[in-house]
Structure formats: C-alpha cells, structure tokens
Amino acid sequence: MPRNTIHLPTVRSIGLMQPLTWLVLAWRDMARAGWISFAHGFALALFGAVILAVGYHRFWFLAGALSGFLVIAPVLATSLYALSRALERREPANLGVVLKTWANWQNSHVNKWGNDYWCMVQFGALLALAATGWVVTSAALITLLAPVPIETPVDFMRHVVMAREGWLFELWLALGSLMAAPIFASSVVAMPLLLDRRATLLQAVLTSWQAVVVNPLPMAFWAALILGFTLLGLGSLLLALILIMPMLGHASWHAYRDLVDPSSLPEREAASPPVPGPGAAP
C-alpha cells in the first residue's frame, strides 16, 4: 500500500543576524498599527500583574506560573500576527482585524468537524497543557527541595538563586530549558503558519522544527533574544512588557515570512483589495 506522506512547505536558510531585522520590522509595524498593538502589550502585562499579585506570597507557584504564561505567548500573540499580515497586504490594521482573528476566523471553514478547523485550538491546548505541566513541576521542585519555605521573590533569590549549597537553581533552570527547547522548536513559526495557511497541526509543527534544523544558529540567536527581552520585561516589574510583547509578536510574523515559503499551501483567508494610496486613481 502507498505510504502517506506529509507535505511541508519549503524552509529557507537565513543569516545569523536576520533576527535583528525582524525586530526592526516589528517596530515599524507597531508604529503603523498604533494603539491596537500597544493594547496587546498592556493586556499581557496586566495579566502578568494579576499572576504576580495572586502568587507573590506563593513563589513556589509564581515562578512556574510566570514562565508557563510565556509558554502560551505564541497563541496570545495570534492577533499581532494578523495585524502584521494586514499591514503587509496594505489592508487596514485595526480593531476589526483583532476581533475577526479571535471570533470569526472559523467562518471560512465548510467542514466544522475537520482537523483544519480545530488546529489552532489544538495547538493552544497543547501549549496550555505544557505550561500547566511546568507550573506543577516547578512548584513541586521548589517546595520539596528548597531548604526553607519559598513564599516571596526575596526568598527565591536568597535561598534558591544565591544559595551557597545545593544545585536547586541549576536543576530548576535545566528542567525549564529541557521543556522550553522543544516548545520553542515546535512553535517558532507554527502559529503564524496556521493563521496564514490551511495547514494541519502536524504540518505546522514539523515545519517549525524544520526551520530550526535548517537554521540552528540563527534560531538559537532568536531564542536568546526572546529570553533576554522577556527577562528585561519581568525585571522591569512587567512595565516593559507593554512594548516587548507586541514587538516579539510582530517580529515572529516576520520570522515566519523569512523562514517559510508557504506558497504550496492554500491561503486560509484571501487578501482583500489593497487600500489605495494618496493620489491613487479611483
């Protein structure tokens, strides 16, 4: 019997410093989209503040919850990808794009029971499950192995990060990295691809892995940039996340456009006629 093969779009090779270009393009998109882009950052920073307020005196939970929140960030940034796509197509990038992304994208599907319809929901659920698993693992690790109860960020810094004996912080980082690496490889272009093209979840994840395999050094540099900016956002009491989260979201769209040639897959939503520029003929 013939063996079923999974068709994957072509993945391009990029230069080591190309992620810096994505950040420059992201700032351009933020300026052009205006308040709606920054509203995403404000909403995500506010959500992080709620996590911080709830878990401040339960740092065994807070450490995992904040990092788990970042695991599902590729899903939360979906409408930022849509805004960048609209700008690329010279379409209005406004609140309507955001509402359509979250509420109406399914209207173009004829088969509501097909895998294509549920792929974005499936991917979000998988990331949420991974985030929940990390929250539980992180909480159990800190609770069981910390020399004293860890209740506040100060306790975590004093008895885990700066502890002179034991390897708890190193073990915590190693487990976090062990979880983060495959999640990054699975999601680096998966969500933009699912938004842009009629691809299955497996196609999107395998394409994302292929992008990492073909470009190991640029993808490692991109992961380091994401980590560095995220730590900067957390270290600023979440205030910098208002700028950082939309920047990384828009940049992820440009990463997808540079890394993947999706022309072999059908569009999920056809482009609208471009908005005429000033002085254009009627």
XYZ file of N, CA and C in Angstrom, residues 11-221:
633
model
N 11.382 25.514 3.517
C 12.007 26.332 4.557
C 13.289 26.937 3.994
N 13.455 28.230 4.194
C 14.621 28.941 3.665
C 15.746 29.008 4.699
N 16.960 29.144 4.217
C 18.105 29.423 5.084
C 18.252 30.932 5.236
N 18.614 31.377 6.428
C 18.768 32.803 6.700
C 20.123 33.059 7.341
N 20.509 34.314 7.379
C 21.763 34.695 8.011
C 21.646 34.751 9.523
N 22.783 34.702 10.182
C 22.815 34.668 11.643
C 22.151 35.886 12.259
N 22.341 37.065 11.674
C 21.854 38.304 12.273
C 20.457 38.695 11.787
N 19.812 37.838 11.012
C 18.498 38.172 10.483
C 17.455 38.454 11.565
N 17.504 37.791 12.739
C 16.538 38.144 13.785
C 16.531 39.617 14.168
N 17.653 40.309 14.023
C 17.669 41.744 14.318
C 16.798 42.511 13.326
N 16.775 42.053 12.083
C 15.904 42.667 11.079
C 14.446 42.491 11.461
N 14.094 41.326 12.011
C 12.710 41.096 12.426
C 12.289 42.098 13.504
N 13.206 42.417 14.398
C 12.885 43.381 15.450
C 12.683 44.781 14.873
N 13.511 45.161 13.898
C 13.345 46.464 13.248
C 11.992 46.533 12.544
N 11.638 45.478 11.817
C 10.345 45.441 11.128
C 9.191 45.440 12.127
N 9.407 44.821 13.286
C 8.367 44.804 14.314
C 8.084 46.216 14.820
N 9.132 47.009 15.052
C 8.922 48.386 15.494
C 8.184 49.195 14.440
N 8.467 48.919 13.175
C 7.737 49.603 12.108
C 6.261 49.243 12.140
N 5.976 47.968 12.353
C 4.578 47.530 12.426
C 3.880 48.138 13.632
N 4.568 48.217 14.753
C 3.975 48.813 15.954
C 3.618 50.275 15.716
N 4.509 50.995 15.046
C 4.240 52.405 14.763
C 3.066 52.560 13.815
N 2.953 51.669 12.844
C 1.881 51.777 11.851
C 0.548 51.301 12.420
N 0.570 50.273 13.258
C -0.680 49.772 13.839
C -1.189 50.679 14.947
N -0.276 51.352 15.635
C -0.687 52.306 16.651
C -1.180 51.662 17.928
N -2.212 52.245 18.507
C -2.659 51.869 19.849
C -3.078 50.412 19.954
N -3.612 49.847 18.892
C -4.111 48.481 18.978
C -2.974 47.498 19.242
N -1.793 47.797 18.740
C -0.631 46.948 19.005
C -0.184 47.074 20.458
N -0.109 48.306 20.952
C 0.322 48.522 22.325
C -0.725 48.027 23.324
N -1.982 48.001 22.919
C -3.025 47.468 23.791
C -2.785 45.996 24.094
N -2.252 45.253 23.123
C -1.900 43.856 23.374
C -0.851 43.758 24.481
N 0.187 44.604 24.383
C 1.218 44.592 25.400
C 0.674 44.957 26.762
N -0.211 45.941 26.802
C -0.807 46.350 28.076
C -1.640 45.214 28.667
N -2.423 44.531 27.824
C -3.271 43.444 28.307
C -2.428 42.289 28.841
N -1.346 41.957 28.138
C -0.487 40.860 28.591
C 0.259 41.244 29.866
N 0.710 42.501 29.957
C 1.372 42.959 31.183
C 0.396 42.956 32.353
N -0.857 43.333 32.090
C -1.874 43.333 33.142
C -2.153 41.915 33.612
N -2.214 40.981 32.670
C -2.429 39.579 33.037
C -1.262 39.071 33.868
N -0.039 39.443 33.487
C 1.122 39.065 34.279
C 1.090 39.667 35.670
N 0.569 40.898 35.768
C 0.464 41.543 37.079
C -0.535 40.807 37.969
N -1.607 40.293 37.367
C -2.573 39.515 38.145
C -1.915 38.249 38.693
N -1.131 37.577 37.838
C -0.395 36.390 38.298
C 0.550 36.764 39.434
N 1.237 37.909 39.288
C 2.179 38.351 40.318
C 1.461 38.649 41.627
N 0.300 39.292 41.548
C -0.444 39.632 42.755
C -0.965 38.389 43.460
N -1.456 37.431 42.685
C -2.007 36.207 43.272
C -0.906 35.341 43.889
N 0.247 35.304 43.219
C 1.277 34.377 43.657
C 2.437 34.989 44.398
N 2.345 36.272 44.748
C 3.510 36.928 45.362
C 3.961 36.217 46.625
N 3.027 35.797 47.454
C 3.381 35.100 48.691
C 3.306 33.580 48.531
N 3.262 33.139 47.304
C 3.308 31.701 46.987
C 4.301 31.528 45.835
N 5.561 31.869 46.090
C 6.503 31.934 44.980
C 6.768 30.571 44.359
N 6.526 29.506 45.103
C 6.622 28.173 44.519
C 5.661 28.047 43.333
N 4.550 28.776 43.393
C 3.599 28.806 42.283
C 3.963 29.891 41.277
N 4.407 31.051 41.769
C 4.650 32.198 40.906
C 5.741 31.922 39.879
N 6.829 31.279 40.300
C 7.944 31.027 39.383
C 7.497 30.201 38.190
N 6.695 29.184 38.437
C 6.202 28.360 37.342
C 5.115 29.053 36.547
N 4.250 29.807 37.221
C 3.119 30.431 36.538
C 3.580 31.489 35.541
N 4.559 32.324 35.930
C 5.043 33.348 35.021
C 5.739 32.730 33.813
N 6.582 31.734 34.041
C 7.256 31.093 32.917
C 6.268 30.288 32.079
N 5.265 29.676 32.724
C 4.239 28.973 31.971
C 3.403 29.918 31.139
N 3.152 31.113 31.650
C 2.427 32.135 30.900
C 3.172 32.473 29.615
N 4.497 32.499 29.676
C 5.286 32.816 28.492
C 5.272 31.675 27.484
N 5.027 30.446 27.947
C 4.952 29.303 27.040
C 3.792 29.471 26.062
N 2.663 29.991 26.551
C 1.489 30.122 25.692
C 1.448 31.470 24.979
N 2.512 32.276 25.109
C 2.557 33.583 24.451
C 2.376 33.493 22.937
N 2.919 32.443 22.229
C 2.682 32.383 20.779
C 1.204 32.353 20.404
N 0.363 31.771 21.252
C -1.075 31.764 20.979
C -1.674 33.128 21.301
N -1.261 33.720 22.415
C -1.800 35.019 22.811
C -1.447 36.107 21.800
N -0.371 35.899 21.043
C 0.072 36.898 20.071
C -0.547 36.695 18.694
N -1.527 35.817 18.568
C -2.091 35.491 17.260
C -2.596 36.729 16.529
N -3.294 37.615 17.216
C -3.831 38.789 16.533
C -2.729 39.778 16.161
N -1.582 39.725 16.826
C -0.452 40.536 16.397
C 0.074 40.053 15.054
N 0.096 38.717 14.865
C 0.475 38.188 13.552
C -0.515 38.689 12.497
N -1.802 38.683 12.846
C -2.824 39.115 11.896
C -2.670 40.594 11.545
N -2.290 41.413 12.521
C -2.062 42.827 12.255
C -0.884 43.018 11.306
N 0.203 42.285 11.532
C 1.360 42.391 10.638
C 1.006 41.902 9.237
N 0.204 40.848 9.159
C -0.212 40.358 7.846
C -1.067 41.404 7.132
N -1.962 42.060 7.862
C -2.787 43.099 7.257
C -1.927 44.249 6.734
N -0.933 44.656 7.516
C -0.037 45.724 7.071
C 0.746 45.285 5.837
N 1.176 44.040 5.811
C 1.904 43.513 4.665
C 1.038 43.530 3.410
N -0.254 43.266 3.589
C -1.186 43.250 2.459
C -1.743 44.638 2.137
N -1.320 45.643 2.884
C -1.814 47.011 2.723
C -3.316 47.089 3.019
N -3.731 46.322 3.989
C -5.101 46.354 4.477
C -5.134 47.139 5.791
N -6.299 47.620 6.205
C -6.381 48.305 7.498
C -5.987 47.369 8.641
N -5.118 47.849 9.517
C -4.707 47.082 10.704
C -5.359 47.740 11.908
N -6.548 47.283 12.241
C -7.333 47.954 13.267
C -8.009 46.942 14.181
N -8.911 47.430 15.020
C -9.597 46.550 15.963
C -10.396 45.470 15.246
N -10.905 45.783 14.068
C -11.655 44.792 13.310
C -10.829 43.558 12.990
N -9.544 43.756 12.698
C -8.662 42.621 12.421
C -8.531 41.734 13.657
N -8.391 42.365 14.809
C -8.247 41.609 16.058
C -9.508 40.814 16.358
N -10.662 41.472 16.262
C -11.925 40.783 16.549
C -12.157 39.640 15.572
N -11.832 39.869 14.313
C -12.016 38.825 13.315
C -11.092 37.645 13.574
N -9.876 37.944 14.012
C -8.913 36.871 14.280
C -9.407 35.946 15.384
N -9.942 36.530 16.460
C -10.340 35.724 17.607
C -11.749 35.164 17.504
N -12.621 35.821 16.738
C -14.025 35.425 16.755
C -14.546 34.865 15.444
N -13.982 35.303 14.320
C -14.623 34.967 13.050
C -13.769 34.160 12.094
N -12.550 33.786 12.482
C -11.710 33.074 11.525
C -12.318 31.757 11.088
N -13.165 31.156 11.935
C -13.734 29.857 11.618
C -14.844 29.943 10.574
N -15.314 31.135 10.229
C -16.426 31.240 9.309
C -16.071 30.792 7.895
N -14.788 30.771 7.576
C -14.378 30.371 6.236
C -14.299 28.863 6.071
N -14.588 28.108 7.132
C -14.494 26.654 7.079
C -15.843 26.057 6.726
N -15.847 25.197 5.738
C -17.066 24.485 5.371
C -17.284 23.306 6.307
N -16.200 22.568 6.568
C -16.285 21.378 7.418
C -15.898 21.743 8.844
N -16.900 21.885 9.713
C -16.631 22.272 11.092
C -16.066 21.134 11.930
N -16.055 19.925 11.381
C -15.539 18.784 12.137
C -14.153 18.368 11.664
N -13.633 19.050 10.659
C -12.331 18.674 10.129
C -11.189 19.119 11.022
N -10.046 18.476 10.840
C -8.872 18.802 11.650
C -8.383 20.219 11.376
N -8.583 20.689 10.143
C -8.132 22.028 9.796
C -8.835 23.089 10.637
N -10.095 22.843 10.947
C -10.878 23.806 11.723
C -10.345 23.940 13.148
N -9.974 22.818 13.746
C -9.600 22.808 15.162
C -8.098 22.944 15.403
N -7.286 23.086 14.333
C -5.836 23.012 14.515
C -5.316 24.103 15.444
N -5.840 25.329 15.326
C -5.349 26.409 16.183
C -5.768 26.184 17.630
N -6.985 25.658 17.818
C -7.440 25.340 19.171
C -6.587 24.225 19.759
N -6.284 23.210 18.954
C -5.458 22.095 19.409
C -4.076 22.577 19.833
N -3.490 23.443 19.020
C -2.147 23.919 19.335
C -2.153 24.730 20.622
N -3.145 25.591 20.770
C -3.259 26.364 22.006
C -3.446 25.475 23.214
N -4.254 24.413 23.060
C -4.485 23.493 24.174
C -3.206 22.745 24.540
N -2.431 22.360 23.538
C -1.175 21.654 23.811
C -0.190 22.559 24.554
N -0.093 23.820 24.130
C 0.803 24.746 24.826
C 0.321 25.016 26.246
N -1.001 25.140 26.411
C -1.545 25.346 27.755
C -1.270 24.144 28.649
N -1.366 22.947 28.076
C -1.068 21.739 28.838
C 0.405 21.704 29.241
N 1.285 22.083 28.311
C 2.710 22.130 28.630
C 2.989 23.159 29.722
N 2.327 24.314 29.642
C 2.514 25.352 30.657
C 2.037 24.870 32.025
N 0.891 24.189 32.042
C 0.370 23.658 33.303
C 1.313 22.622 33.889
N 1.851 21.757 33.020
C 2.808 20.757 33.488
C 4.041 21.386 34.099
N 4.518 22.491 33.491
C 5.688 23.161 34.037
C 5.364 23.832 35.365
N 4.178 24.443 35.490
C 3.790 25.066 36.754
C 3.814 24.035 37.878
N 3.241 22.866 37.620
C 3.198 21.811 38.632
C 4.604 21.308 38.948
N 5.410 21.078 37.898
C 6.773 20.585 38.096
C 7.618 21.590 38.866
N 7.534 22.867 38.462
C 8.310 23.904 39.128
C 7.913 24.035 40.597
N 6.612 24.033 40.856
C 6.137 24.173 42.235
C 6.588 23.000 43.093
N 6.486 21.778 42.536
C 6.890 20.597 43.295
C 8.387 20.613 43.574
N 9.169 21.000 42.574
C 10.626 21.013 42.730
C 11.048 21.998 43.818
N 10.522 23.218 43.759
C 10.905 24.237 44.734
C 10.390 23.890 46.128
N 9.170 23.382 46.196
C 8.591 23.057 47.501
C 9.334 21.913 48.180
N 9.698 20.887 47.422
C 10.304 19.694 48.002
C 11.793 19.864 48.302
N 12.504 20.646 47.472
C 13.962 20.686 47.592
C 14.508 21.971 48.199
N 13.716 23.003 48.308
C 14.216 24.244 48.920
C 14.481 24.018 50.406
N 15.549 24.616 50.938
C 15.891 24.395 52.346
C 14.897 25.012 53.321
N 14.188 26.047 52.870
C 13.167 26.709 53.695
C 11.957 26.959 52.808
N 10.802 27.214 53.389
C 9.631 27.547 52.559
C 9.891 28.797 51.719
N 9.579 28.703 50.420
C 9.778 29.822 49.495
C 8.431 30.497 49.287
N 8.287 31.691 49.862
C 6.989 32.371 49.810
C 7.013 33.671 49.011
N 8.175 34.312 48.869
C 8.253 35.594 48.168
C 9.422 35.562 47.193
N 9.463 36.514 46.239
C 10.620 36.594 45.339
C 11.935 36.761 46.077
N 11.921 37.457 47.217
C 13.149 37.617 48.000
C 13.616 36.261 48.522
N 12.689 35.428 48.982
C 13.045 34.085 49.433
C 13.660 33.279 48.296
N 13.083 33.411 47.117
C 13.587 32.665 45.965
C 15.009 33.098 45.631
N 15.265 34.396 45.617
C 16.604 34.887 45.311
C 17.603 34.441 46.383
N 17.211 34.511 47.661
C 18.143 34.238 48.749
C 18.433 32.746 48.904
N 17.384 31.907 48.844
C 17.545 30.502 49.196
C 17.619 29.563 47.990
N 17.353 30.083 46.782
C 17.431 29.239 45.590
C 18.495 29.770 44.638
N 18.359 31.019 44.193
C 19.295 31.555 43.203
C 20.685 31.758 43.802
N 20.764 32.324 45.015
C 22.057 32.669 45.604
C 22.497 31.684 46.683
N 21.858 30.532 46.730
C 22.224 29.541 47.741
C 23.656 29.050 47.526
N 24.429 28.966 48.613
C 25.821 28.523 48.512
C 25.942 27.013 48.439
N 24.943 26.319 48.886
C 24.974 24.857 48.869
C 23.792 24.342 48.059
N 24.017 23.202 47.440
C 22.948 22.588 46.663
C 22.917 23.096 45.228
N 22.132 22.391 44.426
C 22.048 22.686 42.998
C 20.598 22.905 42.572
N 19.782 23.421 43.465
C 18.362 23.552 43.157
C 18.120 24.518 41.999
N 18.782 25.668 42.017
C 18.545 26.647 40.952
C 19.011 26.098 39.606
N 20.168 25.438 39.610
C 20.674 24.863 38.371
C 19.734 23.770 37.860
N 19.205 22.957 38.786
C 18.267 21.912 38.389
C 16.979 22.516 37.852
N 16.518 23.589 38.507
C 15.296 24.272 38.062
C 15.477 24.840 36.661
N 16.628 25.469 36.409
C 16.910 26.016 35.081
C 17.029 24.915 34.042
N 17.689 23.803 34.425
C 17.871 22.707 33.471
C 16.533 22.103 33.066
N 15.658 21.901 34.029
C 14.340 21.350 33.702
C 13.531 22.331 32.859
N 13.629 23.618 33.191
C 12.926 24.619 32.395
C 13.429 24.661 30.966
N 14.747 24.573 30.792
C 15.323 24.568 29.448
C 14.939 23.309 28.692
N 14.902 22.183 29.402
C 14.521 20.917 28.769
C 13.097 20.992 28.228
N 12.233 21.718 28.919
C 10.865 21.884 28.449
C 10.778 22.963 27.382
N 11.516 24.056 27.551
C 11.380 25.201 26.659
C 11.933 24.923 25.267
N 13.019 24.155 25.169
C 13.649 23.938 23.867
C 12.714 23.275 22.856
N 12.082 22.143 23.175
C 11.159 21.555 22.188
C 9.923 22.401 21.942
N 9.469 23.144 22.950
C 8.311 24.018 22.742
C 8.673 25.146 21.780
N 9.855 25.718 21.950
C 10.310 26.757 21.023
C 10.422 26.196 19.615
N 11.034 25.027 19.480
C 11.191 24.420 18.160
C 9.845 24.100 17.524
N 8.865 23.760 18.329
C 7.544 23.404 17.800
C 6.696 24.605 17.449
N 7.006 25.775 18.033
C 6.095 26.912 17.906
C 6.689 28.121 17.217
N 7.960 28.084 16.818
C 8.622 29.298 16.345
C 7.939 29.878 15.110
N 7.405 29.031 14.224
C 6.638 29.549 13.077
C 5.285 28.866 12.959
N 4.941 27.994 13.901
C 3.727 27.186 13.761
C 2.462 28.036 13.782
N 2.332 28.928 14.744
C 1.090 29.690 14.864
C 0.894 30.663 13.707
N 1.920 31.407 13.276
C 1.723 32.232 12.075
C 1.346 31.413 10.844
N 1.933 30.229 10.710
C 1.593 29.376 9.572
C 0.140 28.924 9.641
N -0.324 28.534 10.820
C -1.712 28.115 10.974
C -2.673 29.267 10.701
N -2.275 30.476 11.081
C -3.108 31.646 10.818
C -3.167 31.948 9.328
N -2.043 31.790 8.651
C -1.910 32.247 7.274
C -2.376 31.216 6.247
N -2.178 29.934 6.536
C -2.412 28.895 5.530
C -3.274 27.766 6.090
N -3.899 27.038 5.195
C -4.696 25.874 5.594
C -3.751 24.685 5.777
N -3.131 24.649 6.917
C -2.191 23.584 7.265
C -2.727 22.828 8.465
N -2.366 21.566 8.563
C -2.734 20.797 9.745
C -1.771 21.135 10.871
N -2.144 20.749 12.069
C -1.279 20.985 13.217
C 0.062 20.284 13.035
N 0.043 19.053 12.523
C 1.288 18.313 12.326
C 2.170 19.003 11.298
N 1.575 19.488 10.208
C 2.356 20.211 9.209
C 3.014 21.448 9.821
N 2.273 22.189 10.626
C 2.804 23.415 11.213
C 3.950 23.119 12.170
N 3.788 22.109 13.014
C 4.829 21.783 13.993
C 6.078 21.240 13.296
N 5.899 20.366 12.311
C 7.053 19.824 11.597
C 7.773 20.908 10.806
N 7.030 21.846 10.239
C 7.661 22.966 9.534
C 8.475 23.810 10.502
N 7.947 24.016 11.684
C 8.657 24.789 12.693
C 9.964 24.091 13.091
N 9.891 22.788 13.302
C 11.103 22.029 13.615
C 12.101 22.100 12.461
N 11.598 22.018 11.232
C 12.491 22.075 10.082
C 13.199 23.424 10.008
N 12.481 24.494 10.344
C 13.099 25.819 10.337
C 14.254 25.892 11.329
N 14.096 25.242 12.488
C 15.154 25.235 13.488
C 16.325 24.368 13.036
N 16.031 23.211 12.438
C 17.096 22.307 11.988
C 17.916 22.934 10.861
N 17.246 23.616 9.934
C 17.940 24.233 8.803
C 18.742 25.452 9.241
N 18.272 26.151 10.287
C 18.925 27.382 10.741
C 19.231 27.317 12.238
N 20.095 26.397 12.670
C 20.294 26.229 14.118
C 20.872 27.459 14.801
N 21.861 28.107 14.208
C 22.484 29.261 14.869
C 21.571 30.486 14.869
N 20.957 30.865 13.736
C 20.025 31.998 13.799
C 18.857 31.752 14.750
N 18.363 30.501 14.817
C 17.246 30.214 15.717
C 17.689 30.243 17.178
N 18.931 29.817 17.436
C 19.458 29.926 18.795
C 19.611 31.400 19.183
N 20.055 32.221 18.242
C 20.173 33.660 18.490
C 18.792 34.266 18.734
